[in-house]
Short mmCIF file of N, CA and C in Angstrom, two decimals:
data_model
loop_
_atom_site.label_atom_id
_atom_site.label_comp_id
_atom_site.label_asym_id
_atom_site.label_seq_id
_atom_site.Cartn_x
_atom_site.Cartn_y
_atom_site.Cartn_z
N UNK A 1 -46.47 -12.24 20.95
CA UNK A 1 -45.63 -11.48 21.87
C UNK A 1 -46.03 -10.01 21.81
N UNK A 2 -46.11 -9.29 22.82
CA UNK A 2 -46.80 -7.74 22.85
C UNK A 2 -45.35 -7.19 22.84
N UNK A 3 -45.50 -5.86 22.24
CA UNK A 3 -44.43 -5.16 22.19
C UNK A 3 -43.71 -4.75 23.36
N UNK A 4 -44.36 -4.55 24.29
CA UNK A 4 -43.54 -4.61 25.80
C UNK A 4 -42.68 -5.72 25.96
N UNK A 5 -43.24 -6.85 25.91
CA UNK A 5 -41.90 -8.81 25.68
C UNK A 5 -40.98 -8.33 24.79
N UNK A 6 -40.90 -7.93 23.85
CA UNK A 6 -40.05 -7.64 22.57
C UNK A 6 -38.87 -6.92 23.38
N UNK A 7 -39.22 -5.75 23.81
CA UNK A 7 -38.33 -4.58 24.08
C UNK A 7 -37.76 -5.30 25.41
N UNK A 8 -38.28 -5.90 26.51
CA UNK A 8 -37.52 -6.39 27.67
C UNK A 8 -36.97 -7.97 27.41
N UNK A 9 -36.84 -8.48 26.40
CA UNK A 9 -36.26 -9.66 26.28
C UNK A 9 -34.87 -10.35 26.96
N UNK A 10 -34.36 -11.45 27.06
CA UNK A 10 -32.64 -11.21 28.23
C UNK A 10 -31.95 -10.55 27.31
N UNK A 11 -31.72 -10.50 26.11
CA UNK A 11 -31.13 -9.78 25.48
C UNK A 11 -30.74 -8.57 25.72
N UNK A 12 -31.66 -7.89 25.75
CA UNK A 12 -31.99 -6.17 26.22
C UNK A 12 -31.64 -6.16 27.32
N UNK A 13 -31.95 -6.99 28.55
CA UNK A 13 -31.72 -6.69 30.42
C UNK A 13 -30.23 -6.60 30.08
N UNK A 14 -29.56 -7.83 29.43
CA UNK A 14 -27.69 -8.15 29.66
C UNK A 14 -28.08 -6.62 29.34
N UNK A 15 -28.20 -6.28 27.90
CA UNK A 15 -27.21 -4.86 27.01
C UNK A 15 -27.30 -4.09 28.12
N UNK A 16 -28.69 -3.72 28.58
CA UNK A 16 -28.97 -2.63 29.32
C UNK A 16 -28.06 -2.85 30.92
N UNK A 17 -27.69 -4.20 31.24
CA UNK A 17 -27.09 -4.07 32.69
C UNK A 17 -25.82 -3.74 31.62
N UNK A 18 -25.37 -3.85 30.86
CA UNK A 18 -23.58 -3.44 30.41
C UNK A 18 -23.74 -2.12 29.91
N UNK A 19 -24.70 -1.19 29.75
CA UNK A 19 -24.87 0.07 29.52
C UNK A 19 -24.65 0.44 31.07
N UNK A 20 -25.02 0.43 32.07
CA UNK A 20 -24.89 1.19 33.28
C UNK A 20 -23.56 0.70 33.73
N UNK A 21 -23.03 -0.46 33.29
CA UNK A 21 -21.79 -0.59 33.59
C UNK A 21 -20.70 0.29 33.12
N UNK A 22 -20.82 0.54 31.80
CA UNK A 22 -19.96 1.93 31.43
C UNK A 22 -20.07 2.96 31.75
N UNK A 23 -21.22 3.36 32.17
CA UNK A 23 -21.61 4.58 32.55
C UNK A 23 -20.56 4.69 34.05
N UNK A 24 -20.96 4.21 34.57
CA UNK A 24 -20.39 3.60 35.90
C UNK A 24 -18.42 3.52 36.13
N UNK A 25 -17.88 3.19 34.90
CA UNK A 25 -16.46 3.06 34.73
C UNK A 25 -16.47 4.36 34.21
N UNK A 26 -17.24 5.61 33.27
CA UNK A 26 -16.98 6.24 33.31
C UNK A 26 -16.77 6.85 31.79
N UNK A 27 -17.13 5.69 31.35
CA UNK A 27 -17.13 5.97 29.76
C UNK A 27 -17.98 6.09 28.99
N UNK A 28 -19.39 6.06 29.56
CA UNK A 28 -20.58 6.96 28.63
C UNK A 28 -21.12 8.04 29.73
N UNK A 29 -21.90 8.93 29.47
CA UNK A 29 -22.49 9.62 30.20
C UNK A 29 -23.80 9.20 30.29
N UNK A 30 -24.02 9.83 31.55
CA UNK A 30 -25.62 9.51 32.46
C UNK A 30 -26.48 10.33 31.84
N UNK A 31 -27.45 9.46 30.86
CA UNK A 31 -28.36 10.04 30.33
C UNK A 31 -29.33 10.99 31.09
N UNK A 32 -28.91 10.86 32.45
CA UNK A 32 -30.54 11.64 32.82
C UNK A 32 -29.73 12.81 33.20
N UNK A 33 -28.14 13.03 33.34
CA UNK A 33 -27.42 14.01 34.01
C UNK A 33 -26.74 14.65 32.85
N UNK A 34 -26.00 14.21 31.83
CA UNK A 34 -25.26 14.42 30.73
C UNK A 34 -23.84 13.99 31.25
N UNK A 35 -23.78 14.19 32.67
CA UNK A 35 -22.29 13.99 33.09
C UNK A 35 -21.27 12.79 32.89
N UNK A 36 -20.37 12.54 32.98
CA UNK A 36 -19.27 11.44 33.45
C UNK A 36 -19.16 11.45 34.64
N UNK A 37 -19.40 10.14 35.14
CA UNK A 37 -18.69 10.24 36.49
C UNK A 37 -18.05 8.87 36.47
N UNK A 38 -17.28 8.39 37.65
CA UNK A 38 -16.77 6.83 38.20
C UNK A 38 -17.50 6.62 39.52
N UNK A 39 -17.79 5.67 39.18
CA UNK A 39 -18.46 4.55 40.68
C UNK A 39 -17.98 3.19 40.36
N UNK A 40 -16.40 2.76 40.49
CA UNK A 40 -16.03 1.14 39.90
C UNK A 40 -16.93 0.31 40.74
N UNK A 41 -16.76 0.72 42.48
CA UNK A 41 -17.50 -0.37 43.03
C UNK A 41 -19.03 -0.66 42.67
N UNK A 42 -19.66 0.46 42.08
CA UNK A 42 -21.27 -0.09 41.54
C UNK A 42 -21.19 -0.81 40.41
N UNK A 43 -20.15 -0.01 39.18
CA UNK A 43 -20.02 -1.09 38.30
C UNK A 43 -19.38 -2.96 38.22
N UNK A 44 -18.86 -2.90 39.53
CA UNK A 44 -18.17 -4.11 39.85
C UNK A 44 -19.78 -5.73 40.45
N UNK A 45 -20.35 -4.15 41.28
CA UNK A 45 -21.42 -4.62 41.13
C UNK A 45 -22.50 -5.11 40.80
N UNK A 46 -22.85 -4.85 39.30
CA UNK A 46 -23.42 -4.98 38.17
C UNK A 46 -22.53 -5.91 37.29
N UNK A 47 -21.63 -6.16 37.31
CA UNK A 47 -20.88 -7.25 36.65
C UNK A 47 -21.10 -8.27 37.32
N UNK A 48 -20.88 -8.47 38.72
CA UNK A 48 -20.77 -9.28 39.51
C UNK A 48 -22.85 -10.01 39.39
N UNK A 49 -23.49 -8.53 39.26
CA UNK A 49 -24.69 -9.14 39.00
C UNK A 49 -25.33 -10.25 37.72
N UNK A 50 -24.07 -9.86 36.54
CA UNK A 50 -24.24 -10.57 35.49
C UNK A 50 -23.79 -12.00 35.46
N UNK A 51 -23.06 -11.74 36.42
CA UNK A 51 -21.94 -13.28 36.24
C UNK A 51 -23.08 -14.55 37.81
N UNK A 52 -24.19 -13.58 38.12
CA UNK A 52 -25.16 -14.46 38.73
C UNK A 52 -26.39 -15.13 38.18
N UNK A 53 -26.51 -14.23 37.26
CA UNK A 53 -26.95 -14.71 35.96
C UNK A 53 -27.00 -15.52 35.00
N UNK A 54 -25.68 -15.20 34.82
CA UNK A 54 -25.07 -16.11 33.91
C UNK A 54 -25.17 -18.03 34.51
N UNK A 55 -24.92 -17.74 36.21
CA UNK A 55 -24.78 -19.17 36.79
C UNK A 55 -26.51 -19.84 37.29
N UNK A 56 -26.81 -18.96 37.02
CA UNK A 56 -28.48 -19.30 37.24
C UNK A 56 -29.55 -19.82 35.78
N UNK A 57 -28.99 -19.27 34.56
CA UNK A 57 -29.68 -19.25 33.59
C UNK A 57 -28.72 -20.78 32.77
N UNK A 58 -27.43 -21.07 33.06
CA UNK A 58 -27.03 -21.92 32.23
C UNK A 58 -28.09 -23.08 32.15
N UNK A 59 -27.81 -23.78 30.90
CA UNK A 59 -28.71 -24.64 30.39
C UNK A 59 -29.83 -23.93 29.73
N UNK A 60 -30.48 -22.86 29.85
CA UNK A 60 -32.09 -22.03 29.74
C UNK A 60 -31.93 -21.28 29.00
N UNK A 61 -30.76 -21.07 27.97
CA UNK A 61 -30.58 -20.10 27.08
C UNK A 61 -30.33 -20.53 26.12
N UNK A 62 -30.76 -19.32 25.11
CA UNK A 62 -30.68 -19.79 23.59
C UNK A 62 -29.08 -19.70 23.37
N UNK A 63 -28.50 -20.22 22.02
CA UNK A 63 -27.45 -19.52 21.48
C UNK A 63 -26.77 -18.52 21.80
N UNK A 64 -27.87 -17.86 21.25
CA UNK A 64 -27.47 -16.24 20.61
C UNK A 64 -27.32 -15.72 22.23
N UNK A 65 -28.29 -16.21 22.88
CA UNK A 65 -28.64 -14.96 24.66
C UNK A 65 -27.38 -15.48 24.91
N UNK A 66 -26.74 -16.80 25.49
CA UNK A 66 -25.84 -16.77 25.62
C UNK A 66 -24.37 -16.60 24.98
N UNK A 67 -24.28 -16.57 23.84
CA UNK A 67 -23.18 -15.55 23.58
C UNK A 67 -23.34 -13.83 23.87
N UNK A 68 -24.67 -13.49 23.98
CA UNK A 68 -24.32 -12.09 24.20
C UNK A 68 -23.97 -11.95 25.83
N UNK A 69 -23.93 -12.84 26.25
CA UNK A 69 -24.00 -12.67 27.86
C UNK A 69 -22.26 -12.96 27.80
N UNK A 70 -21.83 -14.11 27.39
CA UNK A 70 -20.50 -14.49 27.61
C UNK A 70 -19.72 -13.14 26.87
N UNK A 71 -20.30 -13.04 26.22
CA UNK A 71 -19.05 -11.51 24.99
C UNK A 71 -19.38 -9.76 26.14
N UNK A 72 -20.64 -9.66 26.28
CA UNK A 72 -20.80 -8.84 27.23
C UNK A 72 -20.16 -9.00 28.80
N UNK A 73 -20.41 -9.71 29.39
CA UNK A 73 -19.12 -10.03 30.39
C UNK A 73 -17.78 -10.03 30.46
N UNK A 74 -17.11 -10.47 29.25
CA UNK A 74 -15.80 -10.71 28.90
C UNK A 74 -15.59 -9.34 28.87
N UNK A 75 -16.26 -8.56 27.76
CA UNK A 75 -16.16 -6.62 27.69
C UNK A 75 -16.09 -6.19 29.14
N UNK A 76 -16.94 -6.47 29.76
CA UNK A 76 -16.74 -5.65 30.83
C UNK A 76 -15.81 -5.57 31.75
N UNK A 77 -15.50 -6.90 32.05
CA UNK A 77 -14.69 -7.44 32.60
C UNK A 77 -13.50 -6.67 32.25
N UNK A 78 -13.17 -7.02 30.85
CA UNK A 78 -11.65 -6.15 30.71
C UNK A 78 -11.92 -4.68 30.76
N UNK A 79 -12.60 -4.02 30.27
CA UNK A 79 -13.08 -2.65 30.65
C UNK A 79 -12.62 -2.41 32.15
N UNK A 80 -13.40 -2.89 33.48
CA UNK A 80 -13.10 -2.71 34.50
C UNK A 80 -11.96 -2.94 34.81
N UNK A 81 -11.42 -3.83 34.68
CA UNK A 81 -9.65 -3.96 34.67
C UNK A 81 -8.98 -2.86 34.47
N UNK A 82 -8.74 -2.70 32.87
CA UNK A 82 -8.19 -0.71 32.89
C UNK A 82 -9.00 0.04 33.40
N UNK A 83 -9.63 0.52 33.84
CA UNK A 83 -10.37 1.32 34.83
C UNK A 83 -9.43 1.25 35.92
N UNK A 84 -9.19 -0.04 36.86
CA UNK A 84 -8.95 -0.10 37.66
C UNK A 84 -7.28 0.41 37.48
N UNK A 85 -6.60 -0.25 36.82
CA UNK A 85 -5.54 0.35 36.30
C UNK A 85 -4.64 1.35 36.03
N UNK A 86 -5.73 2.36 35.71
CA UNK A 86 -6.21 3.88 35.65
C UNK A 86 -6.48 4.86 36.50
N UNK A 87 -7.28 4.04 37.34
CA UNK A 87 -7.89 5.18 38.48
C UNK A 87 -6.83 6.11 39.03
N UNK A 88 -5.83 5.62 39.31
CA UNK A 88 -4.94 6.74 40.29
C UNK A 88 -3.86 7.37 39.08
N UNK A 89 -4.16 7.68 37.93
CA UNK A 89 -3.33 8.53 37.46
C UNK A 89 -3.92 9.57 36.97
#
């Protein structure tokens, strides 16, 4: 395996799609900006992208990929919820 396979494994794509998802709800900052901002509907989007994933890959995953996919979804999921919750106060 070349070190490029290593670093993009599904492992890394899920983390990295649930990293822009927070960013996105508003709770890390945009590395390339430093800022906070909210965009729920992009992050809703990116969830929604995981959970296509998730229905495309069943059966084709290891263990481990799929628990990080099911525990990473579940996070987000409730994450976006209070977000949503939130927004207007």
């Amino acid at each position: 395996m070349s070190k490029d396979e290593a670093l993009m494994d599904f492992s890394n794509i899920i983390l990295s799609y649930g990293m822009n998802v927070t960013i996105h709800l508003g709770l890390t900052p945009d590395p390339s900006s430093g800022q906070i901002s909210k965009d729920l509907n992009r992050a809703k989007d990116l969830i929604d992208i995981l959970e296509v994933l998730k229905t495309k890959t069943t059966g084709n995953l290891t263990t481990d990929e799929e628990k990080i996919l099911d525990e990473t979804l579940a996070n987000l999921k409730l994450l976006y919820v209070k977000a949503l919750e939130t927004k207007d106060e």
